[in-house]
Short mmCIF file of C-alpha atoms in Angstrom, two decimals:
data_model
loop_
_atom_site.label_atom_id
_atom_site.label_comp_id
_atom_site.label_asym_id
_atom_site.label_seq_id
_atom_site.Cartn_x
_atom_site.Cartn_y
_atom_site.Cartn_z
CA UNK A 1 -22.75 -25.16 3.34
CA UNK A 2 -22.23 -24.71 -0.38
CA UNK A 3 -25.61 -26.33 -1.07
CA UNK A 4 -27.23 -23.75 1.21
CA UNK A 5 -25.39 -20.92 -0.53
CA UNK A 6 -26.37 -22.21 -3.96
CA UNK A 7 -30.02 -22.29 -2.94
CA UNK A 8 -29.67 -18.79 -1.48
CA UNK A 9 -28.24 -17.43 -4.74
CA UNK A 10 -31.16 -18.95 -6.68
CA UNK A 11 -33.62 -17.46 -4.19
CA UNK A 12 -32.01 -14.01 -4.44
CA UNK A 13 -32.25 -14.10 -8.22
CA UNK A 14 -35.93 -14.96 -7.98
CA UNK A 15 -36.46 -12.25 -5.36
CA UNK A 16 -34.96 -9.69 -7.72
CA UNK A 17 -37.30 -10.78 -10.51
CA UNK A 18 -40.31 -10.52 -8.20
CA UNK A 19 -39.33 -7.38 -6.25
CA UNK A 20 -36.59 -5.43 -8.08
CA UNK A 21 -37.32 -2.38 -5.92
CA UNK A 22 -35.59 -4.16 -3.02
CA UNK A 23 -32.29 -3.88 -4.90
CA UNK A 24 -32.51 -0.81 -7.11
CA UNK A 25 -31.25 2.35 -5.44
CA UNK A 26 -29.53 0.59 -2.56
CA UNK A 27 -26.21 2.14 -1.58
CA UNK A 28 -23.92 -0.76 -0.79
CA UNK A 29 -23.21 -4.10 0.88
CA UNK A 30 -24.70 -3.10 4.22
CA UNK A 31 -28.06 -2.50 2.54
CA UNK A 32 -28.15 -6.11 1.40
CA UNK A 33 -27.00 -7.81 4.61
CA UNK A 34 -30.56 -8.05 5.95
CA UNK A 35 -31.91 -9.27 2.60
CA UNK A 36 -29.24 -11.97 2.39
CA UNK A 37 -29.76 -12.87 6.06
CA UNK A 38 -33.53 -13.30 5.64
CA UNK A 39 -33.04 -15.32 2.45
CA UNK A 40 -30.47 -17.58 4.12
CA UNK A 41 -32.79 -18.23 7.05
CA UNK A 42 -35.61 -19.15 4.71
CA UNK A 43 -33.44 -21.53 2.70
CA UNK A 44 -32.00 -23.11 5.87
CA UNK A 45 -35.39 -24.20 7.19
CA UNK A 46 -35.49 -27.96 7.64
CA UNK A 47 -31.71 -28.30 7.20
CA UNK A 48 -28.91 -28.78 9.72
CA UNK A 49 -28.39 -24.99 9.65
CA UNK A 50 -31.96 -24.14 10.69
CA UNK A 51 -31.85 -21.72 13.63
CA UNK A 52 -28.06 -21.25 13.52
CA UNK A 53 -27.84 -18.15 11.33
CA UNK A 54 -26.79 -14.86 12.96
CA UNK A 55 -26.67 -11.37 11.45
CA UNK A 56 -23.50 -9.79 12.89
CA UNK A 57 -23.33 -6.53 10.95
CA UNK A 58 -21.59 -3.43 12.25
CA UNK A 59 -17.82 -3.40 11.89
CA UNK A 60 -17.42 -7.12 12.50
CA UNK A 61 -16.13 -9.55 9.89
CA UNK A 62 -17.90 -11.43 8.40
CA UNK A 63 -21.42 -9.98 8.19
CA UNK A 64 -23.29 -13.25 8.77
CA UNK A 65 -22.30 -16.32 10.79
CA UNK A 66 -23.75 -19.79 10.25
CA UNK A 67 -23.48 -22.57 12.85
CA UNK A 68 -20.78 -20.61 14.74
CA UNK A 69 -18.10 -21.67 12.22
CA UNK A 70 -19.10 -20.52 8.73
CA UNK A 71 -19.10 -16.89 7.66
CA UNK A 72 -20.67 -14.90 4.82
CA UNK A 73 -19.34 -11.48 3.86
CA UNK A 74 -21.77 -9.47 1.72
CA UNK A 75 -20.34 -7.16 -0.97
CA UNK A 76 -21.90 -5.25 -3.84
CA UNK A 77 -20.87 -3.14 -6.80
CA UNK A 78 -22.69 -0.83 -9.20
CA UNK A 79 -19.92 -1.31 -11.76
CA UNK A 80 -20.10 -3.55 -14.79
CA UNK A 81 -17.66 -6.12 -13.41
CA UNK A 82 -17.27 -8.39 -10.42
CA UNK A 83 -14.63 -6.44 -8.54
CA UNK A 84 -14.73 -4.42 -5.35
CA UNK A 85 -12.63 -3.63 -2.27
CA UNK A 86 -12.64 -6.35 0.36
CA UNK A 87 -12.00 -6.39 4.06
CA UNK A 88 -8.89 -5.46 6.02
CA UNK A 89 -5.86 -7.70 5.64
CA UNK A 90 -5.32 -7.55 9.39
CA UNK A 91 -8.84 -8.92 10.08
CA UNK A 92 -8.78 -7.39 13.54
CA UNK A 93 -12.58 -7.58 13.79
CA UNK A 94 -12.95 -11.22 12.69
CA UNK A 95 -15.62 -13.10 14.63
CA UNK A 96 -13.97 -15.67 16.88
CA UNK A 97 -14.47 -19.30 15.91
CA UNK A 98 -15.32 -18.68 12.26
CA UNK A 99 -13.01 -20.86 10.18
CA UNK A 100 -14.53 -20.80 6.69
CA UNK A 101 -15.78 -17.62 5.02
CA UNK A 102 -17.64 -17.14 1.76
CA UNK A 103 -18.13 -13.91 -0.14
CA UNK A 104 -21.61 -13.26 -1.51
CA UNK A 105 -21.46 -10.62 -4.24
CA UNK A 106 -24.39 -8.56 -5.52
CA UNK A 107 -23.73 -6.99 -8.95
CA UNK A 108 -26.16 -4.11 -9.37
CA UNK A 109 -25.37 -3.14 -12.97
CA UNK A 110 -27.58 -4.68 -15.64
CA UNK A 111 -28.02 -7.54 -15.79
CA UNK A 112 -28.26 -7.67 -11.97
CA UNK A 113 -26.70 -10.90 -10.75
CA UNK A 114 -25.56 -12.75 -7.64
CA UNK A 115 -22.58 -15.01 -6.96
CA UNK A 116 -20.82 -16.62 -4.04
CA UNK A 117 -17.28 -17.89 -3.72
CA UNK A 118 -14.86 -19.05 -1.03
CA UNK A 119 -13.38 -15.83 0.34
CA UNK A 120 -9.68 -16.51 -0.20
CA UNK A 121 -10.27 -17.73 -3.76
CA UNK A 122 -11.33 -14.28 -4.99
CA UNK A 123 -8.69 -12.05 -3.36
CA UNK A 124 -6.45 -10.87 -6.19
CA UNK A 125 -4.37 -8.03 -4.76
CA UNK A 126 -3.87 -5.71 -1.80
CA UNK A 127 -5.06 -2.10 -2.08
CA UNK A 128 -4.96 0.83 0.32
CA UNK A 129 -7.85 2.92 1.59
CA UNK A 130 -7.25 3.96 5.20
CA UNK A 131 -5.43 0.65 5.70
CA UNK A 132 -4.37 -2.24 3.46
CA UNK A 133 -7.38 -4.24 2.26
CA UNK A 134 -7.95 -7.07 -0.16
CA UNK A 135 -9.10 -6.54 -3.74
CA UNK A 136 -12.04 -8.82 -4.55
CA UNK A 137 -12.38 -10.33 -8.02
CA UNK A 138 -15.18 -12.87 -8.36
CA UNK A 139 -13.87 -13.93 -11.77
CA UNK A 140 -10.33 -14.64 -10.59
CA UNK A 141 -8.83 -17.78 -12.11
CA UNK A 142 -7.48 -20.63 -10.02
CA UNK A 143 -3.84 -20.11 -9.04
CA UNK A 144 -3.98 -16.30 -9.41
CA UNK A 145 -4.89 -15.23 -5.87
CA UNK A 146 -2.70 -12.91 -3.85
CA UNK A 147 -1.76 -15.91 -1.71
CA UNK A 148 -0.59 -17.84 -4.77
CA UNK A 149 1.63 -14.89 -5.67
CA UNK A 150 3.10 -14.61 -2.18
CA UNK A 151 3.41 -18.37 -1.75
CA UNK A 152 1.40 -18.67 1.46
CA UNK A 153 -1.99 -20.07 2.45
CA UNK A 154 -4.72 -17.60 3.40
CA UNK A 155 -5.26 -19.17 6.83
CA UNK A 156 -1.54 -19.07 7.57
CA UNK A 157 -1.30 -15.40 6.60
CA UNK A 158 -4.33 -14.27 8.62
CA UNK A 159 -3.03 -15.99 11.76
CA UNK A 160 0.34 -14.23 11.67
CA UNK A 161 1.04 -11.49 14.20
CA UNK A 162 1.50 -8.94 11.41
CA UNK A 163 -0.04 -10.15 8.13
CA UNK A 164 0.20 -6.66 6.62
CA UNK A 165 4.00 -6.77 6.88
CA UNK A 166 4.09 -10.03 4.91
CA UNK A 167 2.04 -8.46 2.13
CA UNK A 168 4.17 -5.30 2.17
CA UNK A 169 7.35 -7.37 1.87
CA UNK A 170 5.93 -9.14 -1.19
CA UNK A 171 5.09 -5.87 -2.97
CA UNK A 172 8.43 -4.29 -2.09
CA UNK A 173 10.34 -7.28 -3.40
CA UNK A 174 8.48 -7.03 -6.70
CA UNK A 175 8.55 -3.26 -7.25
CA UNK A 176 9.87 -1.91 -10.52
CA UNK A 177 12.30 1.02 -10.62
CA UNK A 178 10.54 4.23 -9.67
CA UNK A 179 7.79 2.50 -7.68
CA UNK A 180 7.06 2.82 -3.98
CA UNK A 181 4.56 1.31 -1.57
CA UNK A 182 1.89 3.69 -0.32
CA UNK A 183 1.40 2.04 3.07
CA UNK A 184 4.05 2.38 5.78
CA UNK A 185 4.68 -0.60 8.05
CA UNK A 186 2.71 -0.51 11.29
CA UNK A 187 5.88 -1.65 13.05
CA UNK A 188 7.62 1.60 12.19
CA UNK A 189 7.10 4.54 14.50
CA UNK A 190 5.96 6.91 11.77
CA UNK A 191 2.91 8.98 11.06
CA UNK A 192 1.90 10.94 8.00
CA UNK A 193 -0.32 14.00 7.89
CA UNK A 194 -3.97 13.32 7.17
CA UNK A 195 -4.07 16.30 4.78
CA UNK A 196 -1.95 16.47 1.62
CA UNK A 197 0.25 19.56 1.33
CA UNK A 198 2.21 21.11 -1.51
CA UNK A 199 5.94 21.68 -1.19
CA UNK A 200 5.68 25.45 -1.40
CA UNK A 201 3.34 25.56 1.63
CA UNK A 202 5.91 23.93 3.94
CA UNK A 203 7.94 26.13 6.23
CA UNK A 204 11.66 26.41 5.49
CA UNK A 205 12.84 24.14 8.34
CA UNK A 206 10.59 21.28 7.17
CA UNK A 207 11.69 21.73 3.56
CA UNK A 208 15.30 21.64 4.70
CA UNK A 209 14.79 18.45 6.74
CA UNK A 210 13.17 16.67 3.80
CA UNK A 211 15.92 17.97 1.52
CA UNK A 212 18.59 16.43 3.75
CA UNK A 213 16.80 13.10 4.03
CA UNK A 214 16.35 12.97 0.26
CA UNK A 215 20.12 13.23 -0.21
CA UNK A 216 20.55 10.28 2.15
CA UNK A 217 17.85 8.02 0.72
CA UNK A 218 18.07 8.63 -3.02
CA UNK A 219 21.64 8.82 -4.38
CA UNK A 220 20.27 8.43 -7.91
CA UNK A 221 19.25 12.11 -7.88
CA UNK A 222 22.90 12.88 -8.68
CA UNK A 223 22.69 10.99 -11.97
CA UNK A 224 21.47 11.81 -15.46
CA UNK A 225 18.50 9.44 -15.77
CA UNK A 226 15.14 11.01 -16.62
CA UNK A 227 13.57 9.00 -13.81
CA UNK A 228 16.02 10.09 -11.13
CA UNK A 229 13.45 12.08 -9.12
CA UNK A 230 10.70 9.46 -9.23
CA UNK A 231 11.42 7.75 -5.92
CA UNK A 232 11.93 11.10 -4.18
CA UNK A 233 8.55 12.31 -5.45
CA UNK A 234 6.78 9.11 -4.38
CA UNK A 235 8.43 9.23 -0.95
CA UNK A 236 7.28 12.80 -0.40
CA UNK A 237 3.68 11.75 -0.97
CA UNK A 238 3.56 8.33 0.67
CA UNK A 239 5.69 9.09 3.74
CA UNK A 240 5.24 12.82 4.24
CA UNK A 241 1.91 13.72 2.58
CA UNK A 242 3.70 16.30 0.43
CA UNK A 243 3.07 16.86 -3.28
CA UNK A 244 5.78 18.49 -5.36
CA UNK A 245 5.12 18.72 -9.12
CA UNK A 246 8.50 20.41 -9.61
CA UNK A 247 10.76 18.01 -7.70
CA UNK A 248 13.83 18.75 -9.83
CA UNK A 249 13.80 22.38 -8.74
CA UNK A 250 14.61 21.31 -5.18
CA UNK A 251 18.04 20.21 -6.40
CA UNK A 252 18.73 22.04 -9.66
CA UNK A 253 17.15 25.51 -9.49
CA UNK A 254 19.72 28.27 -9.77
CA UNK A 255 22.19 26.84 -12.27
CA UNK A 256 25.91 26.35 -11.60
CA UNK A 257 27.93 27.88 -8.78
CA UNK A 258 31.68 28.44 -8.49
CA UNK A 259 33.57 27.13 -5.46
CA UNK A 260 37.23 27.02 -4.50
CA UNK A 261 38.64 23.74 -3.27
CA UNK A 262 42.33 22.93 -2.64
CA UNK A 263 43.39 26.11 -4.42
CA UNK A 264 41.37 25.49 -7.56
CA UNK A 265 38.08 26.98 -8.73
CA UNK A 266 35.31 24.65 -9.94
CA UNK A 267 31.93 25.35 -11.50
CA UNK A 268 29.51 22.97 -9.78
CA UNK A 269 25.99 21.92 -10.78
CA UNK A 270 23.50 23.21 -8.23
CA UNK A 271 22.96 19.80 -6.60
CA UNK A 272 26.69 19.34 -6.00
CA UNK A 273 26.95 22.88 -4.68
CA UNK A 274 24.19 22.04 -2.21
CA UNK A 275 26.17 19.04 -1.00
CA UNK A 276 29.29 21.21 -0.78
CA UNK A 277 27.53 23.63 1.56
CA UNK A 278 25.40 21.11 3.48
CA UNK A 279 27.85 18.23 3.85
CA UNK A 280 28.05 18.35 7.66
CA UNK A 281 24.26 18.30 7.97
CA UNK A 282 23.98 15.44 5.49
CA UNK A 283 26.53 13.46 7.50
CA UNK A 284 24.60 13.99 10.71
CA UNK A 285 21.26 13.13 9.09
CA UNK A 286 22.61 9.92 7.59
CA UNK A 287 24.23 8.96 10.89
CA UNK A 288 20.97 9.24 12.82
CA UNK A 289 18.61 7.59 10.31
CA UNK A 290 16.95 4.35 11.37
CA UNK A 291 18.17 1.11 9.79
CA UNK A 292 14.57 0.20 8.92
CA UNK A 293 14.12 3.35 6.84
CA UNK A 294 17.35 2.82 4.94
CA UNK A 295 16.45 -0.83 4.35
CA UNK A 296 12.98 0.11 3.08
CA UNK A 297 14.55 2.09 0.24
CA UNK A 298 17.18 -0.56 -0.46
CA UNK A 299 20.08 1.71 0.48
CA UNK A 300 23.41 -0.15 0.23
CA UNK A 301 24.72 1.64 3.34
CA UNK A 302 22.60 0.31 6.18
CA UNK A 303 25.53 -0.59 8.41
CA UNK A 304 26.59 1.99 10.97
CA UNK A 305 30.38 1.60 10.86
CA UNK A 306 30.99 2.54 7.22
CA UNK A 307 27.66 4.13 6.38
CA UNK A 308 29.14 7.43 5.21
CA UNK A 309 31.76 5.78 3.02
CA UNK A 310 29.16 3.57 1.36
CA UNK A 311 26.87 6.55 0.78
CA UNK A 312 29.76 8.41 -0.87
CA UNK A 313 30.37 5.44 -3.17
CA UNK A 314 26.69 5.36 -4.15
CA UNK A 315 26.58 9.11 -4.84
CA UNK A 316 29.76 9.14 -6.87
CA UNK A 317 28.62 6.18 -8.96
CA UNK A 318 25.86 8.48 -10.22
CA UNK A 319 27.59 11.89 -10.16
CA UNK A 320 30.61 10.92 -12.28
CA UNK A 321 32.97 13.71 -11.11
CA UNK A 322 30.87 16.78 -12.01
CA UNK A 323 32.74 19.64 -13.67
CA UNK A 324 36.06 18.00 -12.86
CA UNK A 325 35.41 18.49 -9.14
CA UNK A 326 36.93 15.70 -6.99
CA UNK A 327 33.61 15.02 -5.26
CA UNK A 328 34.63 11.70 -3.74
CA UNK A 329 37.80 13.14 -2.25
CA UNK A 330 35.87 16.10 -0.87
CA UNK A 331 33.18 13.95 0.74
CA UNK A 332 35.55 11.41 2.26
CA UNK A 333 37.60 14.18 3.83
CA UNK A 334 34.66 16.28 4.98
#
């Protein structure tokens, strides 16, 4: 098969020299499928693959099938490098019976060139368009594929019931502070709006619901770190399709507020005053949140029995008794 592909690459290079108009101005991989198909058929004449080459096309993966078991996926790029977005990680449209797939890459920037490579050997990362897809890098070094990073063979991953979840787990385990995955697990019963919205366009009830959930998911917002709103901001976008360039104002706008507790008056930062007035709602929200959602954000209070107590501990580890107010005592006795 690799001999046939090598001959096909040489033939494509010669075809470009003879008829460059066939390649210049083409829009993408689908434009080249027929060219590659015709070239493959010509190079297969007189070989064991003669008469076995099928152009699949459409939404199926891969684009071309040889001898019912080999596949060729055609990709192209007008950029200077050898990178592009590959096919879906889930491979739900994979042609049945195809065991070995090669990627044939057409680089349209000067100098125009052609390469082929075993599919799994050039998949460097996972990226998200409308669903998680592979990132193709035809210059990827041996041992640097996504599968090397995860520690799993390509064929093992693709045959799993939910390969996307395996990839998500890898990225979540290797996230740095302040990072979040864009894609939500398909196993979770969640949906995000197709259209991005800004915070100030939301109605008050939706703002309030997100406000409550933020308290539950991100106890670091009570701290002093400059990055304390990063995860909240990322969550708004990735899970709720909401953009808020002024995330801190949700919790800090309005300055301090005086409250009376156990016969003493305290001047509370706005965020602690919000908790003071919303504590019952926060309790109820935390109580009803799914374990999967809490686990996704690495909350140390996933258990149901002592969830509130553990949340209080997390909050107070960041808040450090604001303004002398006995926050922990207040929350535990709420």
